[in-house]
Short mmCIF file of C-alpha atoms in Angstrom, two decimals:
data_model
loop_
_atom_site.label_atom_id
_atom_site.label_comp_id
_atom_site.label_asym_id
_atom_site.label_seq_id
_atom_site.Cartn_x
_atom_site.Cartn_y
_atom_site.Cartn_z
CA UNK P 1 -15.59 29.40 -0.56
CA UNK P 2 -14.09 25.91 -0.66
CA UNK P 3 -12.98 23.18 1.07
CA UNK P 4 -10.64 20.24 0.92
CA UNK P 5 -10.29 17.48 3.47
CA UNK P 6 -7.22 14.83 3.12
CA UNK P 7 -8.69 11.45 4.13
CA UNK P 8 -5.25 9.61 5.08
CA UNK P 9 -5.06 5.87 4.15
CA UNK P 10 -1.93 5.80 5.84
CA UNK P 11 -0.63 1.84 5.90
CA UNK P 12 -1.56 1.64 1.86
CA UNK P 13 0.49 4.90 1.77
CA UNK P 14 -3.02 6.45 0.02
CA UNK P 15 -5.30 9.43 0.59
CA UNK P 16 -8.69 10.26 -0.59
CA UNK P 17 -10.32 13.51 -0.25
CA UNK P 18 -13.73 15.34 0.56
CA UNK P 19 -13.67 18.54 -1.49
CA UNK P 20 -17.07 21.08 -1.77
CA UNK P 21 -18.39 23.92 -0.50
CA UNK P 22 -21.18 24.83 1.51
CA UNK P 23 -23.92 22.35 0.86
CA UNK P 24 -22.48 19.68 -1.15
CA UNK P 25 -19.31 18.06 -1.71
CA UNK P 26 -17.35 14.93 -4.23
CA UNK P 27 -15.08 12.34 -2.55
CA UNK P 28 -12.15 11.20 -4.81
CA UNK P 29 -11.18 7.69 -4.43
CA UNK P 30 -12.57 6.31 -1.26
CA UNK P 31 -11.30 3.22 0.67
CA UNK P 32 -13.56 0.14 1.43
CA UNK P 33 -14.33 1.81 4.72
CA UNK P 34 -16.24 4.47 3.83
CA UNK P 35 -17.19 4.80 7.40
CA UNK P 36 -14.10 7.56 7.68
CA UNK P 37 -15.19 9.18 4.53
CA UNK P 38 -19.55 9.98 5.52
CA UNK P 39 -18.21 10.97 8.77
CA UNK P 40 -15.84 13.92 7.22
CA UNK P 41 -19.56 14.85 5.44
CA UNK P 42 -21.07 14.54 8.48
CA UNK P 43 -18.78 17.05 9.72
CA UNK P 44 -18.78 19.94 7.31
CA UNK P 45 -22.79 19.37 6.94
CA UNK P 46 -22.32 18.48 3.61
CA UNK P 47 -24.42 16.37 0.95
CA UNK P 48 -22.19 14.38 -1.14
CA UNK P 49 -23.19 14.19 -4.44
CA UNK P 50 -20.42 12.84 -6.84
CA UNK P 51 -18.15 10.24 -6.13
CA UNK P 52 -15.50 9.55 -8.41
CA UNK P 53 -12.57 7.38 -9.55
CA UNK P 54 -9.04 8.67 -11.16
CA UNK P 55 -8.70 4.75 -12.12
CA UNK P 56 -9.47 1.26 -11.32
CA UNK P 57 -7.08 0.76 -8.91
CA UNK P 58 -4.76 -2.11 -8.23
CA UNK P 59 -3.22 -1.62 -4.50
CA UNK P 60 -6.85 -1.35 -2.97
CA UNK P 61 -10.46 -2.41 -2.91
CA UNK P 62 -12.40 1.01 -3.38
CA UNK P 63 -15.63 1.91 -1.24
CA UNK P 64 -16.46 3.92 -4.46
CA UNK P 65 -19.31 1.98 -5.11
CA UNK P 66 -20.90 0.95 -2.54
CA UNK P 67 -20.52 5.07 -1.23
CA UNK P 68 -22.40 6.19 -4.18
CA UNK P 69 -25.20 3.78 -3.52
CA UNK P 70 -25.72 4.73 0.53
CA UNK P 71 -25.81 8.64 -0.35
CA UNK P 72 -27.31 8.21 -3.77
CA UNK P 73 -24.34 10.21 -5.39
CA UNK P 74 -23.29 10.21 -9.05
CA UNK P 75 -20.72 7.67 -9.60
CA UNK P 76 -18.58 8.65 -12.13
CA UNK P 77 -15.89 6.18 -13.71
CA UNK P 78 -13.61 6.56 -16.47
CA UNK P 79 -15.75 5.91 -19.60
CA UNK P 80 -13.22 3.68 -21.13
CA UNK P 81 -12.25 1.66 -17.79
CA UNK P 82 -14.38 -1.71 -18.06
CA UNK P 83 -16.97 -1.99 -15.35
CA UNK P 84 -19.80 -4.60 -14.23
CA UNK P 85 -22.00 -1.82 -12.86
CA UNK P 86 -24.01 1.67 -13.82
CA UNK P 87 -21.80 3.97 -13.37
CA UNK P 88 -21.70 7.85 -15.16
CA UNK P 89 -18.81 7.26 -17.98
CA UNK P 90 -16.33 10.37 -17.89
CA UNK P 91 -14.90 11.46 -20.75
CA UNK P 92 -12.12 13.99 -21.03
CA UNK P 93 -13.41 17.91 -20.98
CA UNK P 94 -16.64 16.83 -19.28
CA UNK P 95 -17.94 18.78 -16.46
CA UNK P 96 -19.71 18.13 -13.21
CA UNK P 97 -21.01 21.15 -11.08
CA UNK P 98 -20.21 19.69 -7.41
CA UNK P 99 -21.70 23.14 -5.37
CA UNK P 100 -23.32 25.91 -7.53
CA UNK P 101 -23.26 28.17 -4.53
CA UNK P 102 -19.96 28.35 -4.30
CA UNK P 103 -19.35 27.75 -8.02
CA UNK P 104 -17.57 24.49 -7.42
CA UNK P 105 -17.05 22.33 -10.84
CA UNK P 106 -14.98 19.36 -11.71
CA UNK P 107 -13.28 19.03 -14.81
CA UNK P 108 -11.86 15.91 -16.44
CA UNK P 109 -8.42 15.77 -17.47
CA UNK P 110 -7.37 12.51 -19.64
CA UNK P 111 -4.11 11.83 -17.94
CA UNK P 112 -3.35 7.86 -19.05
CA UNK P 113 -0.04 6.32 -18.10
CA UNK P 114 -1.00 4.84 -14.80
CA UNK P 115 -3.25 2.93 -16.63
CA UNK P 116 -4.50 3.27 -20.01
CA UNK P 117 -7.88 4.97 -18.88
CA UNK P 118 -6.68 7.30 -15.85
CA UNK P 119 -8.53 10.34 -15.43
CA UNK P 120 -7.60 13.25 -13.45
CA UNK P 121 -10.03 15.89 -12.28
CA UNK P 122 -9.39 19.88 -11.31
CA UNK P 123 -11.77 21.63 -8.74
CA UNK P 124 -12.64 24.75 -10.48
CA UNK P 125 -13.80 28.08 -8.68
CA UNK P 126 -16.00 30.05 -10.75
CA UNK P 127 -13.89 29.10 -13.55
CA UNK P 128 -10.53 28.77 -12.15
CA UNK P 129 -8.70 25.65 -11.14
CA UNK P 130 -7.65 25.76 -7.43
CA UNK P 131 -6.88 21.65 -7.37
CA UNK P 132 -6.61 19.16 -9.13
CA UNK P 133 -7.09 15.62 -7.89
CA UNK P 134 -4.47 13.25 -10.08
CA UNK P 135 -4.90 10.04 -8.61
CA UNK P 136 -1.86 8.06 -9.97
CA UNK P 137 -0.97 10.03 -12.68
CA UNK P 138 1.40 13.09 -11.41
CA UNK P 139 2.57 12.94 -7.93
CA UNK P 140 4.90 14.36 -5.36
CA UNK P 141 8.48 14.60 -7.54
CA UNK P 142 7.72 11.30 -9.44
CA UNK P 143 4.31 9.64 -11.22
CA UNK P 144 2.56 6.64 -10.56
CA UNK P 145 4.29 3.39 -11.91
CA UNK P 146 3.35 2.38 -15.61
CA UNK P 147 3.70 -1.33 -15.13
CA UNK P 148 1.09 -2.87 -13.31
CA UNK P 149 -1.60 -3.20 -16.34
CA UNK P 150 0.28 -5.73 -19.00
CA UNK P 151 3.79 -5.72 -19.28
CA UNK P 152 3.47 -5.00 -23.47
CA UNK P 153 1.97 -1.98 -22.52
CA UNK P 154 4.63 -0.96 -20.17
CA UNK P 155 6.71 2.00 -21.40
CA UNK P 156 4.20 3.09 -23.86
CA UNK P 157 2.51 4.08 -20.24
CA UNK P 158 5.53 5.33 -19.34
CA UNK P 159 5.68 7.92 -22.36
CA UNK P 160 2.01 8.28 -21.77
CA UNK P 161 2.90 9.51 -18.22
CA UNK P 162 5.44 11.87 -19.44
CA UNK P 163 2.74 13.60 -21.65
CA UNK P 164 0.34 13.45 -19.39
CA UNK P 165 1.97 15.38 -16.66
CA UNK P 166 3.03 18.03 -19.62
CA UNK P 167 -0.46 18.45 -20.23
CA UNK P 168 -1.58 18.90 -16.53
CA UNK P 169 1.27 21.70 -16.09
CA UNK P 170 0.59 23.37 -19.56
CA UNK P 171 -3.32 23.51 -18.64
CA UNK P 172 -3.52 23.82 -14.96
CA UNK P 173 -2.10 27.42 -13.15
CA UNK P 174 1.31 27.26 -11.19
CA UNK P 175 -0.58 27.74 -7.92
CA UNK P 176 -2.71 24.87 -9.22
CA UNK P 177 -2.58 22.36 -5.51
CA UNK P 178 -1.49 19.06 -6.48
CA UNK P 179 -3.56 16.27 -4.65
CA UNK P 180 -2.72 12.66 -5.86
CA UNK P 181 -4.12 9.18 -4.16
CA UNK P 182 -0.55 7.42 -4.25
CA UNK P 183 2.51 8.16 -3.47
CA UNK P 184 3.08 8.05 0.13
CA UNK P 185 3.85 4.74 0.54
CA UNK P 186 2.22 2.96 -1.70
CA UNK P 187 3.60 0.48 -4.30
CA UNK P 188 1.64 2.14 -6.81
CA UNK P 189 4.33 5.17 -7.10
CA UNK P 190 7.40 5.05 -9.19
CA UNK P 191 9.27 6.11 -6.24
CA UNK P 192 8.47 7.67 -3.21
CA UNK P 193 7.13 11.10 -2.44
CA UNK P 194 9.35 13.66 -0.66
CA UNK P 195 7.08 16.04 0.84
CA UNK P 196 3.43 16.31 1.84
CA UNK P 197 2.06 19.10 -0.42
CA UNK P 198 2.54 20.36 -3.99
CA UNK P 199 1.79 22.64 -6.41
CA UNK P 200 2.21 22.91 -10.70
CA UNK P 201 4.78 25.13 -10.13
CA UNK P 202 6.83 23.41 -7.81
CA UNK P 203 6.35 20.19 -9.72
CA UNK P 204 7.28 22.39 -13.07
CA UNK P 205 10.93 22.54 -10.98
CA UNK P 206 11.48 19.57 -9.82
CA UNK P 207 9.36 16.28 -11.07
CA UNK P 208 11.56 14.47 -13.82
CA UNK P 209 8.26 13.69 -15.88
CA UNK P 210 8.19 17.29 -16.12
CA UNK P 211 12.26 18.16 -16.26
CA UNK P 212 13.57 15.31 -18.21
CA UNK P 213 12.91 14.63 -21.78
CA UNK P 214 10.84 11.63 -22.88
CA UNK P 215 13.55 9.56 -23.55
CA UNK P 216 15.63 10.07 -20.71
CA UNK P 217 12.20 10.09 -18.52
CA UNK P 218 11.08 6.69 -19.60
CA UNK P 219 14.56 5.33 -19.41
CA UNK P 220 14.99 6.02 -15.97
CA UNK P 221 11.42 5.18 -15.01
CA UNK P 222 12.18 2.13 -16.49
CA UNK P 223 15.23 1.23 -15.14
CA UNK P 224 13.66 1.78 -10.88
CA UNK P 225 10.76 -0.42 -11.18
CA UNK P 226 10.73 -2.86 -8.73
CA UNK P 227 8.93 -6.31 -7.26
CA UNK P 228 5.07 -5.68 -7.54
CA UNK P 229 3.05 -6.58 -4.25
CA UNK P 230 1.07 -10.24 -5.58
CA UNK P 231 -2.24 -8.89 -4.44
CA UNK P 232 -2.52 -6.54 -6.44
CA UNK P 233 -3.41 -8.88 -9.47
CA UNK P 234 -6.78 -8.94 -7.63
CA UNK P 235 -7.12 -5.14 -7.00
CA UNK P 236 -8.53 -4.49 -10.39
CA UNK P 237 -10.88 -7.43 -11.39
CA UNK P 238 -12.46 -6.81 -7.53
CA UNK P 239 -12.53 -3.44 -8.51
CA UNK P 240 -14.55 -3.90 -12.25
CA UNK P 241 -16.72 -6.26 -10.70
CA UNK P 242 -17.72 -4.17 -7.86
CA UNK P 243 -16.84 -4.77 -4.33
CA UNK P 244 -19.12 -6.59 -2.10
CA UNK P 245 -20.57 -4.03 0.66
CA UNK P 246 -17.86 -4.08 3.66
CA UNK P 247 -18.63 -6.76 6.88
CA UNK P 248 -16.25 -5.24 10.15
CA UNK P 249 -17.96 -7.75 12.61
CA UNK P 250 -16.05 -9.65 14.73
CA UNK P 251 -14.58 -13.20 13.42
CA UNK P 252 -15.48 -16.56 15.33
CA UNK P 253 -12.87 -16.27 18.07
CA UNK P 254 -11.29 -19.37 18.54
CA UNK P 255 -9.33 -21.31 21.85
CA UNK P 256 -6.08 -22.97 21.64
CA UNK P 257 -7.01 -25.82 20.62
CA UNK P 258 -8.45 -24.22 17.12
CA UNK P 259 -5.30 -22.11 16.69
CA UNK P 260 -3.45 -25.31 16.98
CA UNK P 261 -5.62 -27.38 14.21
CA UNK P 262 -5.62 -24.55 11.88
CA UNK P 263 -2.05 -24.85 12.19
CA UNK P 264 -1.65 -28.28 11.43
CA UNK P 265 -4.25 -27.72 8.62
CA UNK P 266 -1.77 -25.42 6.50
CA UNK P 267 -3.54 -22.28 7.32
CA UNK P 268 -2.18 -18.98 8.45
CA UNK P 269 -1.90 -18.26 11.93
CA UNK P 270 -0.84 -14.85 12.22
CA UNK P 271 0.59 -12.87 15.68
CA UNK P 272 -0.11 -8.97 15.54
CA UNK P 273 1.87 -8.01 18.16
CA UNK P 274 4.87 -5.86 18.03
CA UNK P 275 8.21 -7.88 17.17
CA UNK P 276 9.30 -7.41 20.60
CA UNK P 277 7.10 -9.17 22.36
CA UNK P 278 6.55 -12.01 19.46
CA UNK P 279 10.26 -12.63 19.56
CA UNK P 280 10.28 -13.37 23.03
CA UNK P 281 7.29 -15.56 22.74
CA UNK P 282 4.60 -16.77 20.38
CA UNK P 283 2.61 -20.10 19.48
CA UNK P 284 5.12 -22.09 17.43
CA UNK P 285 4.16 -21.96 13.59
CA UNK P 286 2.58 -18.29 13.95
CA UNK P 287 3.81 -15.72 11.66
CA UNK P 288 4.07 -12.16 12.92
CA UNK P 289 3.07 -8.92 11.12
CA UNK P 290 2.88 -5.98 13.06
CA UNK P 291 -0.47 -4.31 13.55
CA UNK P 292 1.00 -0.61 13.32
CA UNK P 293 3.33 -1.92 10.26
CA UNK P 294 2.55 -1.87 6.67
CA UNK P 295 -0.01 -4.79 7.48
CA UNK P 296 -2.30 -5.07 5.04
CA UNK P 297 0.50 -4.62 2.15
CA UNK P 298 2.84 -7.21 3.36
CA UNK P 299 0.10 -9.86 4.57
CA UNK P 300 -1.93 -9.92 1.30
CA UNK P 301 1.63 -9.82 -0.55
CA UNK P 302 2.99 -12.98 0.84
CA UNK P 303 -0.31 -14.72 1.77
CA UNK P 304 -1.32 -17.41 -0.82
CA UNK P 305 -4.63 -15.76 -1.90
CA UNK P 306 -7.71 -16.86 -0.63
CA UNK P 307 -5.63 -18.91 2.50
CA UNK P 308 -7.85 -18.61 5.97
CA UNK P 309 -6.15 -16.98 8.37
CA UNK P 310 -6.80 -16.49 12.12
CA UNK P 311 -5.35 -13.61 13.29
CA UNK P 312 -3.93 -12.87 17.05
CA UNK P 313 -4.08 -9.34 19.02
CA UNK P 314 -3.32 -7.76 22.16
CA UNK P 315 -6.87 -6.31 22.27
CA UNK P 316 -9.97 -5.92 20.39
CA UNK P 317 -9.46 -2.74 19.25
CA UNK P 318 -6.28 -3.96 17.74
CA UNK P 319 -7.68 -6.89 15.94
CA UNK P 320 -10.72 -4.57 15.05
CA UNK P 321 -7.72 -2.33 13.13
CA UNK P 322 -6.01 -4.76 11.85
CA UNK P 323 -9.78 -6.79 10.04
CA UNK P 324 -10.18 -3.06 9.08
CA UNK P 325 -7.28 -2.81 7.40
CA UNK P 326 -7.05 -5.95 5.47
CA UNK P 327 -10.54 -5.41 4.24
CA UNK P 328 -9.11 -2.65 2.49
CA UNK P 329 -6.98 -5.35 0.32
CA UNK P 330 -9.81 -7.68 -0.29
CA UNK P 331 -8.75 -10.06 2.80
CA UNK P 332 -12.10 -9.43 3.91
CA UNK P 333 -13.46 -12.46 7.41
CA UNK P 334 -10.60 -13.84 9.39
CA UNK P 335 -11.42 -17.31 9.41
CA UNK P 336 -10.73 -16.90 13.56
CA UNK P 337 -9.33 -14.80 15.84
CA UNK P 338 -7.96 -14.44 19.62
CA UNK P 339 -6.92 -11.62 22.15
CA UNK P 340 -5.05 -11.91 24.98
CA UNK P 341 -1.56 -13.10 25.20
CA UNK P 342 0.71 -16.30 23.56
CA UNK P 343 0.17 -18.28 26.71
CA UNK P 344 -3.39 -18.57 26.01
CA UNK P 345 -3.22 -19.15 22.68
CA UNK P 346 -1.23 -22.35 22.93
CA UNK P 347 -2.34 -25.87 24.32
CA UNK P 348 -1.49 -27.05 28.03
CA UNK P 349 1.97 -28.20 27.56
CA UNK P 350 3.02 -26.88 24.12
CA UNK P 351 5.68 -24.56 24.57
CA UNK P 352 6.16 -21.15 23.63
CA UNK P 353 8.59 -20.39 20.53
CA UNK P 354 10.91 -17.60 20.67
CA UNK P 355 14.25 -16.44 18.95
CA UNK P 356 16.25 -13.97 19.76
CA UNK P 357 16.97 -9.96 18.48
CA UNK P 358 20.73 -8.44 17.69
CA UNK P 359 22.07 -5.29 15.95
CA UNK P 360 24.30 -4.31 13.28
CA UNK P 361 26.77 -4.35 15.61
CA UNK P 362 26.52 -7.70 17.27
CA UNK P 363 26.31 -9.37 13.22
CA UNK P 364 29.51 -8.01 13.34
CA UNK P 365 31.52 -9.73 16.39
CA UNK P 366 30.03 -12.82 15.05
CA UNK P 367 31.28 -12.03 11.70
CA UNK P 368 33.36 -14.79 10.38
CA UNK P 369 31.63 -18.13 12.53
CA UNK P 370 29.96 -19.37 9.68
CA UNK P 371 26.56 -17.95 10.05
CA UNK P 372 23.91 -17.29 7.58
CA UNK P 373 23.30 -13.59 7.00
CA UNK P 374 19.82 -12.96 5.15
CA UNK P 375 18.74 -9.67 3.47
CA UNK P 376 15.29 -9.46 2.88
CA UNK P 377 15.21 -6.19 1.16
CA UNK P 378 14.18 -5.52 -2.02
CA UNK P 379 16.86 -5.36 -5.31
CA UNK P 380 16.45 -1.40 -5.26
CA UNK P 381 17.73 -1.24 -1.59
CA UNK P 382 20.40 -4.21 -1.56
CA UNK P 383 21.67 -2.24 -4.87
CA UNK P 384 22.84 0.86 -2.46
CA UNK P 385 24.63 -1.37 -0.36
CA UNK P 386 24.59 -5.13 1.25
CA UNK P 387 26.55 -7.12 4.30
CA UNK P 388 29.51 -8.66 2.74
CA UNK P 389 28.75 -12.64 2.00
CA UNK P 390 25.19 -12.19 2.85
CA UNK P 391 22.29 -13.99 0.59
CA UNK P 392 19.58 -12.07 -0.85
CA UNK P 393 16.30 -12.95 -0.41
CA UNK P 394 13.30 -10.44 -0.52
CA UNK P 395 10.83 -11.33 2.19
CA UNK P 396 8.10 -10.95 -0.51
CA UNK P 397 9.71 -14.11 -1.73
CA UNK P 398 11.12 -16.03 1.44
CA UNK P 399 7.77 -18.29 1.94
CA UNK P 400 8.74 -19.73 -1.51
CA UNK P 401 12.09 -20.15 -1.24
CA UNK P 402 13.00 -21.48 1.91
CA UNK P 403 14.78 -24.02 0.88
CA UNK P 404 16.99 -21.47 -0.72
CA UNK P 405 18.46 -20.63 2.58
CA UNK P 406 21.72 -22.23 3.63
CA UNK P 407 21.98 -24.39 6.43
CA UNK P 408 23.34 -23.15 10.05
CA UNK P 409 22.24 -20.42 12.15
CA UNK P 410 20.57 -17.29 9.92
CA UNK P 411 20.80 -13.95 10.89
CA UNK P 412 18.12 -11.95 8.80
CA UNK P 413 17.85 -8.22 8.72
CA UNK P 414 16.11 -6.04 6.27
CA UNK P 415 15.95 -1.69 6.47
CA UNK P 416 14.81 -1.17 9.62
CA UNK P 417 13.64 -4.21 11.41
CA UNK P 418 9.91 -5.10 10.68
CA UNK P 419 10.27 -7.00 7.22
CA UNK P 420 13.06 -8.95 9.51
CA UNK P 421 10.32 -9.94 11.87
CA UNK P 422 8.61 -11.11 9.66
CA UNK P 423 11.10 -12.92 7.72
CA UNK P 424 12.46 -14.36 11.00
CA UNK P 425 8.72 -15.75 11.63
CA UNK P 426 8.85 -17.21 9.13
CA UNK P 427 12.09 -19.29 9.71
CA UNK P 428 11.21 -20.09 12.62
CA UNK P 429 8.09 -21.57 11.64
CA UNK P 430 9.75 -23.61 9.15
CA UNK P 431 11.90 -24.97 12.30
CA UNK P 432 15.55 -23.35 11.32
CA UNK P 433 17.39 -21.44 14.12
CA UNK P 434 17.45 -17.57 13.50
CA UNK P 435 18.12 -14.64 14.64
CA UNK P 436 16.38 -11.09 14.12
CA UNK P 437 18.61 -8.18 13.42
CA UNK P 438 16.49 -5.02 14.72
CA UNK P 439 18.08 -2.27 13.46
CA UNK P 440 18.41 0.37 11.01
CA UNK P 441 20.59 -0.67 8.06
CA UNK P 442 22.72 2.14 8.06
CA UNK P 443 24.16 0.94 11.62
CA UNK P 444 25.69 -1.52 9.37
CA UNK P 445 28.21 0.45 7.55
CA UNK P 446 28.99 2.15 11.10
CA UNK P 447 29.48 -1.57 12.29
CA UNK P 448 32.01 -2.02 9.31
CA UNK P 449 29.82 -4.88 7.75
CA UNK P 450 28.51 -3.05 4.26
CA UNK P 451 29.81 -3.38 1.07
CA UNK P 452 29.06 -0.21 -1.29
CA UNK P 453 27.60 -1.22 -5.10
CA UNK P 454 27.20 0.73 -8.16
#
């Protein structure tokens, strides 16, 4: 008998997973905090003895490393992926015996197109492949994106992808389970997943790498690439150098008079509250990025890399979860930190910014009074449909481009209301009058404001 644990990653949009049998068991490309990852051991009473790595990957720091050195496990690395450490070099066809009791081996499976030297591995029972682990090669309806190792190399990835998920499907059995590392959220998938589970067969039916011809395939990849996240130009070299071990203890915490010189400084101040409660009140200058949003991939997008910042919670344990998850994107010691609430934060006698929220449906009684509407979606989303006169701005790209904004009151809304809160942080900070639109976009067309594009 086997087993396979799903170790969520849930704000990269990743998973990693703990797969054996009785005695011992592999992990498949762990997070930074591998703290999650020797507790699921811990749990089945398992050794683990092989940890491994589809890829060198470029939307996280991996614990890979420094997991294999605490338990002693075999590291094993694509043998063509270029590393500053020991690692075992895997080479397609190779085998690794992860439990002989339960007949447990993994396989290697040359699968580039993610990057040139991705490697995907199936979890063979006595012979038999009951998983395979495919990193950011096939996924959930779609494959991993082709375009984030050098853009000459860009759609010969992309037919690389195309025959690599032919050769997973033409090798692997139908009732083969399909476990990939991106794909849920991540920027590291074409598109995103529908679904939580797959199989060969079902991706046979319905995953255009594996429906569409070559041609057509890499055309259409092609054509819905979008932005990618700045950060991750540091994923990989982090990555080939080998991460330093992982530090979770607590920053410096700092009093308002800190905050309010690291302000003037230049550096990042940033408020992890919900959008609610920073809207009606925050330290002026703070940016806000919600704790329980995509955090880690919108902070270390539009941070300038290697910037301090202090970061402000409710609570410990949300400032604990929030260092935890930036960590996992290389932003590894707040510079500072606080807990509490705004009024503590700020000086005796600065004031408290705030700006106020609005819907779909207010934009539209104000439509027409010479406001500033502001998308801040990405070109993929303001292609399905935009406000009528509204400027275009993707938030990844707002902190640049300020100036860019016209003058008068802005209204700034994105899909759903967090990537507006930041956004409208931002403006704020910068001193312009704004308001947040919280609300799903597709109030918009109910509110009579959208504009349908081809």
């Amino acid at each position: 008998m086997f087993f396979i644990d799903t170790i969520e990653v849930a704000g990269l949009g990743n998973r990693s997973y703990l797969a054996g049998g009785e005695r011992t068991a592999v992990v498949v490309d762990p997070p930074r905090d591998i703290d999650h990852v020797i507790a699921a051991a811990a749990r089945r009473g398992v050794r683990i003895s092989h940890v491994v790595e589809t890829h060198l990957h470029n939307d996280y720091v991996t614990g890979g490393l420094e997991l294999a050195r605490i338990t002693g496990a075999a590291y094993l690395v694509p043998a063509a992926a270029r590393v500053s450490y020991e690692r075992v070099p895997v080479h397609d066809g190779d085998h690794h015996e992860i439990d002989a009791v339960a007949g447990l081996v993994l396989r290697a499976i040359a699968t580039p197109g993610h990057t040139p030297h991705h490697t995907s591995y199936a979890l063979e029972e006595n012979g038999t492949a009951v998983a395979v682990f495919t990193g950011g090669s096939l996924l959930i309806g779609t494959v991993g994106r082709p375009d984030l190792v050098e853009p000459r190399l860009t759609e010969d990835l992309a037919r690389a992808q195309h025959a690599s998920a032919h050769r997973l499907a033409g090798e692997l059995p139908d009732d083969t389970t399909v476990l990939p590392t991106h794909g849920f959220g991540s920027f590291c998938s074409s598109s995103q997943a529908e679904g939580t589970s797959t199989t060969i067969g079902k991706e046979k039916a319905s995953n255009t790498a594996l429906t569409r011809d070559v041609d057509s395939f890499v055309a259409e990849l092609l054509a819905g690439l979008d932005d990618i996240p700045a950060y991750y130009a540091h994923m990989g070299p982090a990555n080939a150098a080998g991460p330093a071990p992982l530090d979770l203890t607590q920053p410096a915490l700092a009093d308002a008079g800190e905050i309010a010189a690291r302000l003037a400084a230049g550096e990042w101040v940033v408020d992890l509250r919900n959008r609610v409660a920073f809207a009606e009140g925050h330290v002026a200058g703070s940016f806000n990025f919600e704790a329980d949003g995509q955090l880690a991939t919108y902070l270390a997008w539009l941070i300038p890399w290697g910037k301090p910042v202090t970061l402000l919670a409710e609570s410990a344990g949300q400032l604990a979860a929030a260092q935890r998850e930036l960590a996992r994107v290389g932003i590894d010691r707040p510079a500072a930190a606080a807990t509490g609430e705004p009024r503590s934060w700020a000086r005796e006698g600065d004031a408290l910014a705030s700006f106020p929220r609005a819907t779909f449906a207010d934009l539209a009684e104000r439509s027409g009074d010479g406001i500033v509407v502001l998308d801040v979606r990405r070109d993929s989303e303001r292609a399905s449909g935009q406000v009528r006169g509204s400027v275009h701005i993707p938030v990844h790209a707002l902190h640049r481009r300020l100036g860019e904004v016209p003058d008068g009151q802005v209204w700034v809304h994105c899909a759903g209301g967090m990537r507006a809160a930041v956004a409208a942080s931002l403006l704020d900070a910068a001193g312009r009058d704004v308001v947040a639109v919280d609300d799903r976009f597709d109030s918009a067309e109910k509110a009579g404001l959208t504009v349908r594009t081809l």
